[in-house]
Amino acid sequence: MKKTLFALAALGAFAGAASAQSTVQLFGTVDLAARYVKNGDVKRTDLASNGNSTSRLGVRGVEDLGGGLKAGFWLEAAVNPDSGTADTSRFWGRRSTVSLMGDFGEVRLGRDKMPTQLAFEAYDVFGATGIADINTTYRVPSGITVAANSRADNAVQYILPGNLNGVYGTLAVAAGEGVTGGKYMGGRIGWASGPVDVSVAYGQNEITDSDDFKRFVIGGSYDFQVVKVLANYQETKFQDQKDRHMTVGASVPFGVGEFKASYSKIDGRGGAIADRDADQFAIGYVHNLSKRTALYTTYAYIKNDGTANYVVADNGATSMTGRKSQGVDVGIRHSF
């Protein structure tokens, strides 16, 4: 009885909080695919999540404070629908922020993606997700840990307002709070108008008092209507280790569907990654059954050279240095 009363009280408290908001929205995505991966001589077939879009569950809301001022929150968790599990290390690991918004732009506090990662993903035709994810062939240089790389804890961001004739941008600072590689400073500036979208981003993480991990990204896209072309170039550097990553891709609308293809070149230079080179090829098709539901299939192939050991997906292979990795998946994505 006590447990029931406690649950009702908690539900009532949440409902009372929600009623004070202008809008509160529960949202999410469930994405599952049958996947086959061959890394070297090791083969594996399983049911995998996140083939076309990352599976997630979230709640977000905005309150109108008057005078053009708004407050907002965003809580988003990664989920694994193939096993019914969630991230055990941090439930709201994808995003947990509170914001103040107005004509001045937005000030956002909390855990979120950093500008350099967003710039990297924005110009990948596969959205940096699934078996063709270009993040698969992106790695932090050897011998260091960068805690605030794709996402950062304890971050403060300023986002430009959306009425600057297509100019957009973000500045971000993350307090390290004693975590190695957790202190981040970076930003992104871009311009989008009609079919054109271009941006440049730079960020650095403090590894020691004298050494920083640096990341530079430039990219763009142009929509010709019959085909959309995207490209990005990224360079990361720490001491004598430098990694260059270039991706070009295209998407072609076809009825209610869309064909996609991309090519990535990875060039490791200096130090421990001097001979870590690879090429990645990917092709896919998405068939939209509705605005919220789609069927898809993707094929990806990585050719490792030198000391490179990238894989399209982990299947337990113990050594992939200089070997080939490939995989294909067929799945369904539903958003709500």
Short mmCIF file of C-alpha atoms in Angstrom, two decimals:
data_model
loop_
_atom_site.label_atom_id
_atom_site.label_comp_id
_atom_site.label_asym_id
_atom_site.label_seq_id
_atom_site.Cartn_x
_atom_site.Cartn_y
_atom_site.Cartn_z
CA MET A 1 0.00 0.00 0.00
CA LYS A 2 2.81 2.36 0.89
CA LYS A 3 4.55 1.62 -2.41
CA THR A 4 1.33 2.38 -4.30
CA LEU A 5 0.84 5.67 -2.49
CA PHE A 6 4.47 6.61 -3.14
CA ALA A 7 4.12 5.84 -6.87
CA LEU A 8 0.92 7.89 -7.12
CA ALA A 9 2.54 10.78 -5.31
CA ALA A 10 5.57 10.69 -7.64
CA LEU A 11 3.32 10.55 -10.70
CA GLY A 12 1.27 13.45 -9.38
CA ALA A 13 4.40 15.51 -8.79
CA PHE A 14 5.57 14.87 -12.35
CA ALA A 15 2.17 15.75 -13.78
CA GLY A 16 2.13 18.97 -11.76
CA ALA A 17 5.56 19.90 -13.08
CA ALA A 18 4.53 19.08 -16.64
CA SER A 19 1.40 21.22 -16.44
CA ALA A 20 3.57 24.24 -15.71
CA GLN A 21 5.32 23.79 -19.04
CA SER A 22 4.13 25.26 -22.32
CA THR A 23 4.99 21.98 -24.02
CA VAL A 24 6.35 18.63 -22.82
CA GLN A 25 7.06 15.88 -25.33
CA LEU A 26 7.97 12.22 -24.98
CA PHE A 27 9.94 11.08 -28.03
CA GLY A 28 12.14 8.28 -29.21
CA THR A 29 13.33 5.90 -31.90
CA VAL A 30 13.39 2.10 -32.08
CA ASP A 31 15.78 0.71 -34.69
CA LEU A 32 16.66 -2.94 -35.22
CA ALA A 33 18.36 -4.85 -38.04
CA ALA A 34 19.49 -8.34 -38.95
CA ARG A 35 23.24 -7.93 -39.46
CA TYR A 36 25.99 -10.08 -40.98
CA VAL A 37 29.64 -9.11 -40.38
CA LYS A 38 32.85 -10.70 -41.64
CA ASN A 39 36.09 -9.46 -40.09
CA GLY A 40 39.02 -11.31 -41.61
CA ASP A 41 37.94 -14.95 -41.41
CA VAL A 42 35.54 -14.43 -38.48
CA LYS A 43 31.83 -14.36 -39.39
CA ARG A 44 28.84 -13.46 -37.26
CA THR A 45 25.10 -12.88 -37.71
CA ASP A 46 23.02 -11.17 -35.04
CA LEU A 47 20.23 -8.69 -34.36
CA ALA A 48 21.72 -5.23 -33.97
CA SER A 49 20.37 -1.87 -32.90
CA ASN A 50 21.09 1.55 -34.45
CA GLY A 51 21.37 0.50 -38.09
CA ASN A 52 19.78 3.62 -39.54
CA SER A 53 19.24 5.82 -36.49
CA THR A 54 20.30 5.52 -32.86
CA SER A 55 17.62 3.92 -30.67
CA ARG A 56 16.69 6.34 -27.91
CA LEU A 57 14.08 7.46 -25.41
CA GLY A 58 13.72 11.05 -24.31
CA VAL A 59 11.59 13.78 -22.83
CA ARG A 60 11.88 17.48 -23.65
CA GLY A 61 9.95 20.62 -22.95
CA VAL A 62 9.80 24.40 -23.35
CA GLU A 63 8.18 27.00 -21.12
CA ASP A 64 7.29 30.47 -22.40
CA LEU A 65 8.46 32.96 -19.77
CA GLY A 66 7.12 35.98 -21.63
CA GLY A 67 8.89 38.86 -23.30
CA GLY A 68 10.46 36.54 -25.87
CA LEU A 69 12.24 34.52 -23.18
CA LYS A 70 11.88 30.72 -22.95
CA ALA A 71 13.28 27.98 -20.73
CA GLY A 72 13.78 24.42 -21.91
CA PHE A 73 15.06 21.02 -20.87
CA TRP A 74 16.13 17.91 -22.81
CA LEU A 75 16.77 14.45 -21.33
CA GLU A 76 17.71 11.66 -23.75
CA ALA A 77 18.85 8.09 -23.10
CA ALA A 78 20.29 5.43 -25.41
CA VAL A 79 18.40 2.11 -25.40
CA ASN A 80 19.10 -1.33 -26.85
CA PRO A 81 15.78 -2.75 -28.12
CA ASP A 82 17.41 -6.04 -29.17
CA SER A 83 18.00 -6.87 -25.49
CA GLY A 84 15.74 -4.42 -23.67
CA THR A 85 18.67 -2.80 -21.88
CA ALA A 86 19.92 0.75 -21.45
CA ASP A 87 23.27 2.40 -20.78
CA THR A 88 24.10 1.25 -17.24
CA SER A 89 26.90 3.78 -16.75
CA ARG A 90 24.72 6.88 -17.31
CA PHE A 91 21.02 6.73 -18.10
CA TRP A 92 20.71 10.17 -19.75
CA GLY A 93 24.01 9.65 -21.55
CA ARG A 94 22.99 11.06 -24.93
CA ARG A 95 21.88 14.44 -23.61
CA SER A 96 20.87 16.08 -20.34
CA THR A 97 20.57 19.86 -20.67
CA VAL A 98 18.67 22.89 -19.46
CA SER A 99 18.46 26.04 -21.60
CA LEU A 100 17.51 29.68 -21.62
CA MET A 101 16.45 30.96 -25.07
CA GLY A 102 15.53 34.30 -26.56
CA ASP A 103 16.33 36.81 -29.30
CA PHE A 104 19.95 36.63 -28.11
CA GLY A 105 20.18 32.92 -28.97
CA GLU A 106 20.45 30.05 -26.53
CA VAL A 107 22.56 29.34 -23.45
CA ARG A 108 22.64 25.58 -22.85
CA LEU A 109 24.04 23.83 -19.76
CA GLY A 110 24.77 20.13 -19.27
CA ARG A 111 25.90 17.05 -21.17
CA ASP A 112 25.62 17.35 -24.95
CA LYS A 113 27.44 16.78 -28.25
CA MET A 114 30.31 19.14 -28.91
CA PRO A 115 30.49 21.45 -31.97
CA THR A 116 33.38 19.55 -33.56
CA GLN A 117 31.48 16.25 -33.42
CA LEU A 118 28.32 17.82 -34.83
CA ALA A 119 30.32 19.30 -37.71
CA PHE A 120 31.85 15.90 -38.42
CA GLU A 121 28.48 14.12 -38.49
CA ALA A 122 26.53 16.79 -40.38
CA TYR A 123 28.12 15.93 -43.71
CA ASP A 124 27.95 12.14 -43.54
CA VAL A 125 25.22 10.78 -45.79
CA PHE A 126 24.65 7.92 -43.30
CA GLY A 127 24.36 10.31 -40.35
CA ALA A 128 27.39 8.75 -38.62
CA THR A 129 25.19 5.82 -37.58
CA GLY A 130 25.06 2.12 -38.30
CA ILE A 131 27.35 -0.22 -40.15
CA ALA A 132 28.54 2.61 -42.44
CA ASP A 133 29.26 5.02 -39.55
CA ILE A 134 32.33 7.15 -40.34
CA ASN A 135 33.03 7.31 -36.60
CA THR A 136 34.11 3.66 -36.98
CA THR A 137 37.31 4.82 -38.66
CA TYR A 138 37.88 7.78 -36.34
CA ARG A 139 40.02 7.22 -33.27
CA VAL A 140 41.73 9.28 -30.63
CA PRO A 141 45.55 9.10 -30.99
CA SER A 142 47.33 6.33 -29.14
CA GLY A 143 48.24 6.68 -25.49
CA ILE A 144 45.66 9.30 -24.44
CA THR A 145 42.10 9.47 -23.17
CA VAL A 146 39.77 12.21 -24.38
CA ALA A 147 36.68 12.15 -22.17
CA ALA A 148 35.00 15.17 -23.81
CA ASN A 149 35.36 14.24 -27.45
CA SER A 150 32.00 13.51 -29.07
CA ARG A 151 29.97 14.49 -26.00
CA ALA A 152 31.05 16.44 -22.94
CA ASP A 153 29.92 16.55 -19.34
CA ASN A 154 29.70 19.84 -17.43
CA ALA A 155 29.41 21.87 -20.63
CA VAL A 156 28.28 25.45 -21.19
CA GLN A 157 27.27 26.34 -24.75
CA TYR A 158 26.16 29.49 -26.49
CA ILE A 159 24.18 29.01 -29.73
CA LEU A 160 23.54 31.86 -32.15
CA PRO A 161 19.91 32.83 -32.88
CA GLY A 162 18.37 31.53 -36.09
CA ASN A 163 17.66 34.89 -37.71
CA LEU A 164 21.12 35.83 -38.99
CA ASN A 165 20.56 35.36 -42.74
CA GLY A 166 21.68 31.75 -42.69
CA VAL A 167 24.66 32.19 -40.35
CA TYR A 168 24.72 29.69 -37.46
CA GLY A 169 27.27 28.88 -34.81
CA THR A 170 28.08 27.47 -31.38
CA LEU A 171 30.72 28.11 -28.72
CA ALA A 172 31.28 25.47 -26.05
CA VAL A 173 33.38 25.12 -22.90
CA ALA A 174 33.42 22.03 -20.69
CA ALA A 175 34.97 21.98 -17.23
CA GLY A 176 37.26 19.01 -16.81
CA GLU A 177 36.48 18.62 -13.09
CA GLY A 178 39.58 16.48 -12.63
CA VAL A 179 38.87 14.08 -15.52
CA THR A 180 41.73 13.58 -17.99
CA GLY A 181 40.76 14.91 -21.40
CA GLY A 182 37.50 16.26 -20.01
CA LYS A 183 38.34 19.94 -20.32
CA TYR A 184 37.14 21.11 -23.72
CA MET A 185 36.97 24.40 -25.60
CA GLY A 186 35.70 24.73 -29.16
CA GLY A 187 33.23 26.17 -31.59
CA ARG A 188 31.58 25.95 -34.98
CA ILE A 189 30.51 28.59 -37.48
CA GLY A 190 28.53 27.94 -40.65
CA TRP A 191 26.17 29.26 -43.28
CA ALA A 192 23.10 27.56 -44.74
CA SER A 193 20.89 29.04 -47.43
CA GLY A 194 18.75 27.18 -49.94
CA PRO A 195 20.69 24.16 -51.24
CA VAL A 196 24.01 25.20 -49.63
CA ASP A 197 25.35 24.35 -46.17
CA VAL A 198 29.00 24.89 -45.17
CA SER A 199 30.72 25.05 -41.79
CA VAL A 200 34.08 24.94 -40.04
CA ALA A 201 34.77 23.80 -36.47
CA TYR A 202 37.73 23.62 -34.10
CA GLY A 203 38.10 22.19 -30.63
CA GLN A 204 40.80 21.20 -28.18
CA ASN A 205 40.95 19.04 -25.08
CA GLU A 206 43.51 19.63 -22.35
CA ILE A 207 45.38 16.36 -21.80
CA THR A 208 48.18 17.73 -19.63
CA ASP A 209 49.23 21.24 -18.61
CA SER A 210 51.49 21.38 -21.67
CA ASP A 211 49.71 19.22 -24.28
CA ASP A 212 46.30 19.50 -25.94
CA PHE A 213 44.42 17.18 -28.28
CA LYS A 214 43.31 19.31 -31.26
CA ARG A 215 40.51 18.64 -33.74
CA PHE A 216 39.68 20.60 -36.91
CA VAL A 217 36.66 19.91 -39.16
CA ILE A 218 35.45 21.55 -42.37
CA GLY A 219 32.52 20.35 -44.44
CA GLY A 220 29.71 21.23 -46.76
CA SER A 221 26.77 19.98 -48.78
CA TYR A 222 24.85 21.03 -51.88
CA ASP A 223 21.39 19.78 -52.79
CA PHE A 224 20.88 19.56 -56.55
CA GLN A 225 17.38 18.08 -55.94
CA VAL A 226 18.14 15.03 -58.09
CA VAL A 227 21.19 14.35 -55.91
CA LYS A 228 22.61 15.78 -52.70
CA VAL A 229 26.40 15.83 -52.39
CA LEU A 230 28.22 16.00 -49.05
CA ALA A 231 31.90 16.16 -48.06
CA ASN A 232 33.93 16.70 -44.92
CA TYR A 233 37.57 16.80 -43.92
CA GLN A 234 38.84 16.24 -40.39
CA GLU A 235 42.28 16.45 -38.86
CA THR A 236 43.19 15.49 -35.31
CA LYS A 237 46.58 16.09 -33.70
CA PHE A 238 48.30 15.22 -30.44
CA GLN A 239 52.07 15.76 -30.14
CA ASP A 240 53.59 13.99 -33.19
CA GLN A 241 50.46 11.97 -33.99
CA LYS A 242 48.22 13.31 -36.75
CA ASP A 243 45.17 11.63 -38.27
CA ARG A 244 43.44 12.87 -41.43
CA HIS A 245 39.96 11.75 -42.38
CA MET A 246 38.14 12.69 -45.62
CA THR A 247 34.61 11.61 -46.58
CA VAL A 248 32.54 12.26 -49.69
CA GLY A 249 28.99 11.02 -50.13
CA ALA A 250 25.78 11.38 -52.11
CA SER A 251 22.10 10.68 -51.64
CA VAL A 252 19.62 10.23 -54.50
CA PRO A 253 15.85 10.40 -53.86
CA PHE A 254 13.89 7.62 -55.55
CA GLY A 255 10.12 7.81 -55.10
CA VAL A 256 9.44 7.39 -51.38
CA GLY A 257 12.96 6.06 -50.89
CA GLU A 258 16.56 7.21 -51.02
CA PHE A 259 19.81 5.65 -52.26
CA LYS A 260 23.03 6.54 -50.39
CA ALA A 261 26.74 6.01 -51.02
CA SER A 262 29.95 7.24 -49.41
CA TYR A 263 33.72 6.85 -49.51
CA SER A 264 36.16 7.66 -46.71
CA LYS A 265 39.94 7.86 -46.73
CA ILE A 266 41.86 7.61 -43.43
CA ASP A 267 45.49 8.70 -43.36
CA GLY A 268 47.54 8.22 -40.18
CA ARG A 269 50.67 10.35 -39.93
CA GLY A 270 53.41 10.58 -37.33
CA GLY A 271 54.27 8.66 -34.19
CA ALA A 272 52.32 5.53 -33.28
CA ILE A 273 49.76 6.03 -36.08
CA ALA A 274 52.17 6.81 -38.94
CA ASP A 275 51.17 3.70 -40.91
CA ARG A 276 47.50 3.47 -39.92
CA ASP A 277 45.67 3.96 -43.24
CA ALA A 278 42.33 2.66 -44.48
CA ASP A 279 39.57 3.08 -47.05
CA GLN A 280 35.87 2.70 -46.31
CA PHE A 281 33.09 2.22 -48.88
CA ALA A 282 29.36 2.11 -48.14
CA ILE A 283 26.09 1.93 -50.04
CA GLY A 284 22.52 1.79 -48.77
CA TYR A 285 18.85 2.29 -49.43
CA VAL A 286 16.06 3.64 -47.18
CA HIS A 287 12.40 3.00 -48.06
CA ASN A 288 9.99 5.26 -46.18
CA LEU A 289 6.71 3.56 -45.32
CA SER A 290 5.54 6.77 -43.61
CA LYS A 291 7.01 9.90 -42.04
CA ARG A 292 7.91 7.85 -38.96
CA THR A 293 8.65 4.35 -40.24
CA ALA A 294 11.24 3.11 -42.72
CA LEU A 295 12.84 -0.09 -43.99
CA TYR A 296 16.54 0.04 -44.85
CA THR A 297 19.58 -1.93 -45.92
CA THR A 298 23.28 -0.97 -45.83
CA TYR A 299 26.50 -2.58 -47.01
CA ALA A 300 29.91 -1.36 -45.78
CA TYR A 301 33.47 -2.43 -46.56
CA ILE A 302 36.77 -1.39 -44.97
CA LYS A 303 40.20 -2.10 -46.45
CA ASN A 304 42.91 -1.76 -43.80
CA ASP A 305 46.51 -0.96 -44.75
CA GLY A 306 49.65 -0.98 -42.65
CA THR A 307 48.80 -1.09 -38.94
CA ALA A 308 45.14 -0.07 -39.37
CA ASN A 309 42.63 -2.45 -37.78
CA TYR A 310 39.24 -0.78 -38.26
CA VAL A 311 36.05 -2.86 -38.44
CA VAL A 312 32.53 -2.05 -39.65
CA ALA A 313 31.24 -3.72 -36.47
CA ASP A 314 32.89 -5.77 -33.73
CA ASN A 315 32.31 -9.52 -34.01
CA GLY A 316 35.05 -10.80 -31.75
CA ALA A 317 37.91 -11.00 -34.28
CA THR A 318 41.18 -10.80 -32.32
CA SER A 319 43.41 -9.29 -35.02
CA MET A 320 42.40 -7.12 -37.95
CA THR A 321 45.68 -5.38 -38.73
CA GLY A 322 45.94 -4.94 -42.49
CA ARG A 323 42.85 -7.10 -43.09
CA LYS A 324 39.40 -6.52 -44.62
CA SER A 325 36.12 -5.96 -42.82
CA GLN A 326 32.65 -5.96 -44.35
CA GLY A 327 29.03 -6.28 -43.34
CA VAL A 328 25.43 -5.90 -44.42
CA ASP A 329 22.24 -5.23 -42.49
CA VAL A 330 18.51 -5.14 -43.20
CA GLY A 331 16.28 -3.41 -40.68
CA ILE A 332 13.35 -1.26 -39.65
CA ARG A 333 13.28 2.12 -37.92
CA HIS A 334 10.27 3.63 -36.16
CA SER A 335 10.22 7.07 -34.52
CA PHE A 336 7.61 8.55 -32.21
#
